[in-house]
PDB file of C-alpha atoms in Angstrom:
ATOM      1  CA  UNK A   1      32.439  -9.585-153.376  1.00 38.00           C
ATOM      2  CA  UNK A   2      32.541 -11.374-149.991  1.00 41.00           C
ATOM      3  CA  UNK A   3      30.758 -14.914-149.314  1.00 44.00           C
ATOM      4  CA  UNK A   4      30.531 -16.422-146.445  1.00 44.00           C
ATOM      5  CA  UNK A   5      31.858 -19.911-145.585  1.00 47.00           C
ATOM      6  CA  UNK A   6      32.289 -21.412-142.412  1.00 51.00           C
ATOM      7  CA  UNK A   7      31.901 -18.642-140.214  1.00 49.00           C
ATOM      8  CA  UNK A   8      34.829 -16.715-142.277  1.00 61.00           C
ATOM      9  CA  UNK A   9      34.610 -14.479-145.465  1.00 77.00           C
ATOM     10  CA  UNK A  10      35.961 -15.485-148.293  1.00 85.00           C
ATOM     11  CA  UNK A  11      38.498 -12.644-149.885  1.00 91.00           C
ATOM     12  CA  UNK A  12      39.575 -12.568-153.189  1.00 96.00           C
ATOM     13  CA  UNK A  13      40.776 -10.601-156.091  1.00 97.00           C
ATOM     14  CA  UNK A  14      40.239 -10.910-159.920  1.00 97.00           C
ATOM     15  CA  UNK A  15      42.471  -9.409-162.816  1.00 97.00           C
ATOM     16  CA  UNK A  16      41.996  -9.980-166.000  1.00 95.00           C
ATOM     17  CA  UNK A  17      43.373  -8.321-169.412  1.00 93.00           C
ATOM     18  CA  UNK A  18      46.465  -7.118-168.019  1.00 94.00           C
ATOM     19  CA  UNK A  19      48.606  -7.461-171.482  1.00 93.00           C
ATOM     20  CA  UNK A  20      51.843  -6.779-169.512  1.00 95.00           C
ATOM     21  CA  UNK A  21      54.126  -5.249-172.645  1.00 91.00           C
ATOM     22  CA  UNK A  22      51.639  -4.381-175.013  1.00 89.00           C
ATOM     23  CA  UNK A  23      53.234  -2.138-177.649  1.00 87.00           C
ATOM     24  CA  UNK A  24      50.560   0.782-177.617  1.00 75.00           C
ATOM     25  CA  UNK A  25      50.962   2.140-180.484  1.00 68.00           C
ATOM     26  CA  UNK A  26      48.155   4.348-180.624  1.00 65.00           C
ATOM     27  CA  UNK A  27      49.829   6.453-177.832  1.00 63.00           C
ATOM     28  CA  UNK A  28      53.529   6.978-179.205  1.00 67.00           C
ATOM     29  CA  UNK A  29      56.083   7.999-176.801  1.00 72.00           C
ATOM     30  CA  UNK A  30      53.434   7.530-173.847  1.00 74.00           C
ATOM     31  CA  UNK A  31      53.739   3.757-173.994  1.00 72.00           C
ATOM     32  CA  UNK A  32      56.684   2.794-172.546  1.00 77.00           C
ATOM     33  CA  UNK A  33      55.691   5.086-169.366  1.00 81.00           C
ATOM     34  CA  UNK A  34      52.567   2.112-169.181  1.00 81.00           C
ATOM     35  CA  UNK A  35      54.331  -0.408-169.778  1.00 80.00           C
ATOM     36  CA  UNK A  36      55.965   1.023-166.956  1.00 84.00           C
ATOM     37  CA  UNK A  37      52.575   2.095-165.232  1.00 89.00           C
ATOM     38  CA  UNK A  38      51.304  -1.497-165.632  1.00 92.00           C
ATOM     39  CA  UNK A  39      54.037  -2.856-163.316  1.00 95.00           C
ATOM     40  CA  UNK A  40      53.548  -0.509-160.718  1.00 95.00           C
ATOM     41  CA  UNK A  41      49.528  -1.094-160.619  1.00 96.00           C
ATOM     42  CA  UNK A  42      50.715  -4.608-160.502  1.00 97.00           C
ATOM     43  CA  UNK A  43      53.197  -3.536-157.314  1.00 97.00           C
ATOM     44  CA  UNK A  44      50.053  -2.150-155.594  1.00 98.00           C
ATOM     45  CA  UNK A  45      47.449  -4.718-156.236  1.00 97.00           C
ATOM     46  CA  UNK A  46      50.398  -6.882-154.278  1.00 98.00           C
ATOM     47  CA  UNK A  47      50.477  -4.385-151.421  1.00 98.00           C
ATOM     48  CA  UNK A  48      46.479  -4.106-151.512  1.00 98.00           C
ATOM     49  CA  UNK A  49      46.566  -8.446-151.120  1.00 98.00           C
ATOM     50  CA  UNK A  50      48.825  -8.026-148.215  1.00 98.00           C
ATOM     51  CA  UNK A  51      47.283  -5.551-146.107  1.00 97.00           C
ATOM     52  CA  UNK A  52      43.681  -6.960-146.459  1.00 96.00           C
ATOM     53  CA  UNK A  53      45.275 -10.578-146.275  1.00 96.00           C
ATOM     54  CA  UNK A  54      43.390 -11.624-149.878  1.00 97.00           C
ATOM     55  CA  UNK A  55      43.721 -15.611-149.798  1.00 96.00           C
ATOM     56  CA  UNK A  56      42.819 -15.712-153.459  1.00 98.00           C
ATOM     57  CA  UNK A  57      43.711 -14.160-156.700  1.00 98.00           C
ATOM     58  CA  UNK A  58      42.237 -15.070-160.041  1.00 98.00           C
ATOM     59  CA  UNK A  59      43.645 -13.906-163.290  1.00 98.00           C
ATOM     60  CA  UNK A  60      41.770 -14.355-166.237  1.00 96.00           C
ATOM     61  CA  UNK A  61      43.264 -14.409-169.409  1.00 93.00           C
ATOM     62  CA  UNK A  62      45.297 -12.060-171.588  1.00 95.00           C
ATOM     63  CA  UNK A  63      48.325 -11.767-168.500  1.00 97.00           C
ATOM     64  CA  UNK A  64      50.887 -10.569-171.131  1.00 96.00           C
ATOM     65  CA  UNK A  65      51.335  -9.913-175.206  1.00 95.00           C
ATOM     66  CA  UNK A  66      53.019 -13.399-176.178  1.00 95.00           C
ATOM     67  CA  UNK A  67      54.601 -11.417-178.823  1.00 93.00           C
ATOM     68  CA  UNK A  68      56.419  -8.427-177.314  1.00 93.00           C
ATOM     69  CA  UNK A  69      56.690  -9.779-173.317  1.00 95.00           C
ATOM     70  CA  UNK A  70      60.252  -9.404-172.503  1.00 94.00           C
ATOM     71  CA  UNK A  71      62.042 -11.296-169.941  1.00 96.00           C
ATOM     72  CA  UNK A  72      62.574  -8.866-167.846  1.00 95.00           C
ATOM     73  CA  UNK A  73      59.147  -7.991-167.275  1.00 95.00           C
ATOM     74  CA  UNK A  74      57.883 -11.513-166.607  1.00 97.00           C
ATOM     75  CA  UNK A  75      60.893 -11.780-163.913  1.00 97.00           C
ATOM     76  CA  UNK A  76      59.870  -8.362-162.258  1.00 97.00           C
ATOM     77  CA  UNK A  77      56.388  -9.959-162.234  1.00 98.00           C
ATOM     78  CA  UNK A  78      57.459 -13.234-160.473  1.00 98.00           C
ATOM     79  CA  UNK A  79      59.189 -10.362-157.931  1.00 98.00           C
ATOM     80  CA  UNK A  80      55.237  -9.165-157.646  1.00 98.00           C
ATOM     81  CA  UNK A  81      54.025 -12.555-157.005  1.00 98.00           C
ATOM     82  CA  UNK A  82      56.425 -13.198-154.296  1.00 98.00           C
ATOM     83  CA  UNK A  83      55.755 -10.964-152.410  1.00 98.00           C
ATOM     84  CA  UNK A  84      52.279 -12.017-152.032  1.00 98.00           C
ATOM     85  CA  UNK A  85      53.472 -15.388-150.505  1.00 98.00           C
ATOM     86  CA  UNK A  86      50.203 -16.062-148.664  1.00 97.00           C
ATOM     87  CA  UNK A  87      47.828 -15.716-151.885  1.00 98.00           C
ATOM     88  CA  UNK A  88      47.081 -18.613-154.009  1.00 98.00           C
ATOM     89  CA  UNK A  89      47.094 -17.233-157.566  1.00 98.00           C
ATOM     90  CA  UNK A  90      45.185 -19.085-160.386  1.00 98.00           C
ATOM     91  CA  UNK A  91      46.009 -17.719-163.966  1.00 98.00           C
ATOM     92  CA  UNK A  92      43.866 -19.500-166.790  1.00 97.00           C
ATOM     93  CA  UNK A  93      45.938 -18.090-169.827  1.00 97.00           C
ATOM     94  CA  UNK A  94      43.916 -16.544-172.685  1.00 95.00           C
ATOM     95  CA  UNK A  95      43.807 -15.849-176.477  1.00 93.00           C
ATOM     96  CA  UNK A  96      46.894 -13.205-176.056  1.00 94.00           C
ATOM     97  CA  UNK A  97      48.829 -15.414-174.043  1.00 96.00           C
ATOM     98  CA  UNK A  98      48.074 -18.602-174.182  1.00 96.00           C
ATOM     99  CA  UNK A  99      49.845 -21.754-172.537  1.00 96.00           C
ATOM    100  CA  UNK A 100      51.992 -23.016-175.683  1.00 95.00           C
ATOM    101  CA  UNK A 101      55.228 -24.463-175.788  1.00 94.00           C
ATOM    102  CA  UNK A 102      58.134 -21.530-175.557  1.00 92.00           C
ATOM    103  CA  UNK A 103      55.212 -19.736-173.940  1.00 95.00           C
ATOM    104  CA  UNK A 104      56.508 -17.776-170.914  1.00 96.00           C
ATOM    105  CA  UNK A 105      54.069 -20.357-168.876  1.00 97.00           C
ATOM    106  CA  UNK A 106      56.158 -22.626-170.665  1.00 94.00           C
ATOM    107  CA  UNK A 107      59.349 -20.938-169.915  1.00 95.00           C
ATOM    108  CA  UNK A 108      59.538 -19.476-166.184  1.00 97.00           C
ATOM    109  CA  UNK A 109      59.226 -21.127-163.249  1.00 97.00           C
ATOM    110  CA  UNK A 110      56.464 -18.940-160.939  1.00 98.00           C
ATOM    111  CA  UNK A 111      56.547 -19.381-157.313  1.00 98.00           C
ATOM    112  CA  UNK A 112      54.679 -22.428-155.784  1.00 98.00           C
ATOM    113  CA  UNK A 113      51.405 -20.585-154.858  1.00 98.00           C
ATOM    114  CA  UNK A 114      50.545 -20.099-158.173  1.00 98.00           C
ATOM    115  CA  UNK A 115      48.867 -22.535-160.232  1.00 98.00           C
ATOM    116  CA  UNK A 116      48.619 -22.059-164.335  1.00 98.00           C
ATOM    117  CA  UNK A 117      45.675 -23.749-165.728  1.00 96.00           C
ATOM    118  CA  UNK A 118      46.592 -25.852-169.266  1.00 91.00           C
ATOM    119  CA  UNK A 119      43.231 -27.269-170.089  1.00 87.00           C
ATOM    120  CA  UNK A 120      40.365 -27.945-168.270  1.00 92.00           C
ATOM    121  CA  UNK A 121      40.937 -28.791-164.534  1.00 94.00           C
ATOM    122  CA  UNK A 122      39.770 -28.316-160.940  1.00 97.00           C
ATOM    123  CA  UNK A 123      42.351 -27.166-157.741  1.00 97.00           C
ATOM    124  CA  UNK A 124      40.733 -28.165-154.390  1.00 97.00           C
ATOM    125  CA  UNK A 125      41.283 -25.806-151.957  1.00 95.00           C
ATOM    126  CA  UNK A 126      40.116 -26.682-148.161  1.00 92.00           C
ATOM    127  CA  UNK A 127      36.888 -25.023-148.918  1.00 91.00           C
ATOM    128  CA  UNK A 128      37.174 -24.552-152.963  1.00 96.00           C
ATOM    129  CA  UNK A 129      36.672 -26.341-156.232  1.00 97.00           C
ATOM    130  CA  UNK A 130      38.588 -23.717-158.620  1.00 97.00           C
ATOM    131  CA  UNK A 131      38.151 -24.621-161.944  1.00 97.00           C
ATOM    132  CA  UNK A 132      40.300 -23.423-164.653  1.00 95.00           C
ATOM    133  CA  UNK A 133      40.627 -23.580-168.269  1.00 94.00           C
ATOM    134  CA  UNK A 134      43.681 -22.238-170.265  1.00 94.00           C
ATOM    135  CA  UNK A 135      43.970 -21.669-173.928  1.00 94.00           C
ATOM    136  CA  UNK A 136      46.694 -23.861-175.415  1.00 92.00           C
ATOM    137  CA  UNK A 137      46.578 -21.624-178.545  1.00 92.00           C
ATOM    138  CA  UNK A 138      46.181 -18.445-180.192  1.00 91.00           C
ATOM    139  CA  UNK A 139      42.385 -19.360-181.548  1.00 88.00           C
ATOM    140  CA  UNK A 140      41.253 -21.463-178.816  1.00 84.00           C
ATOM    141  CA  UNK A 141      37.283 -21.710-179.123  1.00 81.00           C
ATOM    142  CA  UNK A 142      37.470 -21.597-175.378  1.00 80.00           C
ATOM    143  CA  UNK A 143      35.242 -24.395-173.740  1.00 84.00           C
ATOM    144  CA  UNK A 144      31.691 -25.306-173.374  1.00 84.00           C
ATOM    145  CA  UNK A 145      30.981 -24.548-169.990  1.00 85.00           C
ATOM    146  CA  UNK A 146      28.031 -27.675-170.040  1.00 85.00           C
ATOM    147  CA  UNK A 147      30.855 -29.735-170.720  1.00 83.00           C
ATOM    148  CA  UNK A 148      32.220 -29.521-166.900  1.00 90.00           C
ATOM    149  CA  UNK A 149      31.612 -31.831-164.523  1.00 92.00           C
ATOM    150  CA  UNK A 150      31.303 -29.911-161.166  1.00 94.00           C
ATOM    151  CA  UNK A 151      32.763 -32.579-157.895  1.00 95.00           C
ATOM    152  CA  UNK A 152      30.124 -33.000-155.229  1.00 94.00           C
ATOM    153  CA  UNK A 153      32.128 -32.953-152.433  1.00 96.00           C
ATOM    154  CA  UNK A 154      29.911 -29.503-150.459  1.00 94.00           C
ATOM    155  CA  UNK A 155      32.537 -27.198-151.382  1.00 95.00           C
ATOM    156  CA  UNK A 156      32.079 -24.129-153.008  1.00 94.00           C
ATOM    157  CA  UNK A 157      32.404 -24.109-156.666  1.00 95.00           C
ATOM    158  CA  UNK A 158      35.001 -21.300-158.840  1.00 96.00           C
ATOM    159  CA  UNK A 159      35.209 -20.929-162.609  1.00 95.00           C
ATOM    160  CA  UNK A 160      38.103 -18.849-163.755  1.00 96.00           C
ATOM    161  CA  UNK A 161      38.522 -18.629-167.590  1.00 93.00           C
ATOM    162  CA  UNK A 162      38.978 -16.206-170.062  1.00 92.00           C
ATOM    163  CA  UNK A 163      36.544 -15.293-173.019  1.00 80.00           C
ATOM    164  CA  UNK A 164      37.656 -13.479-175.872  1.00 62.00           C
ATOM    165  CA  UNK A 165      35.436 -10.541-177.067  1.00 48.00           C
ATOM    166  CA  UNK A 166      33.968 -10.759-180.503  1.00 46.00           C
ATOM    167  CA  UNK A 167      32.789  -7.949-180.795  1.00 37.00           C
ATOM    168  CA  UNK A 168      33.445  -4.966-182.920  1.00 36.00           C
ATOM    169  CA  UNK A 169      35.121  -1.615-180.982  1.00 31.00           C
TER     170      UNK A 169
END
C-alpha cells in the first residue's frame, strides 16, 4: 500500500502472527526445520526493508509463543531488528504474547527504533500518529476502538493492534 504525503510515499511493512517457536505439533519432526524457517523469513523481510528503504514496520500481535520462546530465538531476532537500523518498528503484543511481567517485552532490551506498545498510546512520527494497543494479558478483551481519541494535529493517523480470532477452524 503506498500513500502519499508531502510529495513522498509513505513505505511500510506489516507482520502479524508470526508465533516465533511455536511447537507444531501437528507436523512432528518437520517443526523444528520452521522454527528454523520462521527465522530465516524473518532474515529476508530484513533484507526486503533494506533494499526498498521501508521507514516503517508494524507488527501486530502474536510475535512469539510466550510459552515455548527460547532465549535464543528472541536474541537472534534482536540480530534481525538490527540490522534494519533505519526502520521504526511498532509491535502491539497480542493474546499469544502479550506484554506481562517476565514477558520477553518485559525481559530483553530491543534496539532503540523499536517501540512496544503496553496499553493504549500514540508515537508521533514527523508525519504520523501511530497508535498502538498491547495486550497486558493472556485474555485481553482488546479495546474499543470508539474509545480513542485521535490528536488533531494534520498528521496522518495509524492503528496497529492485534485482534484475536473467535472463530471456529
Amino acid at each position: 500500500m503506498k500513500e502519499k504525503m508531502k510529495g513522498g510515499r509513505m513505505k511500510f511493512l506489516h507482520l502479524a502472527d508470526i508465533h516465533l517457536d511455536m511447537p507444531f505439533k501437528l507436523v512432528g519432526a518437520m517443526g523444528e526445520k520452521r522454527r528454523i524457517m520462521q527465522l530465516d523469513i524473518l532474515r529476508k523481510v530484513a533484507e526486503y526493508v533494506n533494499e526498498n528503504k521501508i521507514r516503517y514496520m508494524f507488527i501486530s500481535g502474536d510475535l512469539y509463543e510466550h510459552e515455548y520462546i527460547k532465549d535464543g530465538t528472541i536474541n537472534a531476532l534482536i540480530n534481525i531488528i538490527k540490522k534494519m537500523p533505519d526502520t521504526l518498528i511498532f509491535i502491539s503484543p497480542g493474546n499469544h504474547d502479550p506484554f506481562v511481567s517476565g514477558s520477553i517485552y518485559d525481559r530483553f532490551e530491543f534496539p532503540s527504533n523499536v517501540h512496544i506498545f503496553s496499553d493504549l498510546e500514540v508515537v508521533e512520527t514527523e508525519d504520523y500518529n501511530i497508535y498502538g494497543y498491547g495486550f497486558s494479558d493472556f485474555y485481553d478483551d482488546g479495546i474499543n476502538l470508539d474509545d480513542i481519541a485521535l490528536l488533531d494535529n494534520g498528521k496522518k493517523n495509524i492503528l496497529v493492534i492485534h485482534r484475536r480470532c473467535r472463530c471456529k477452524l
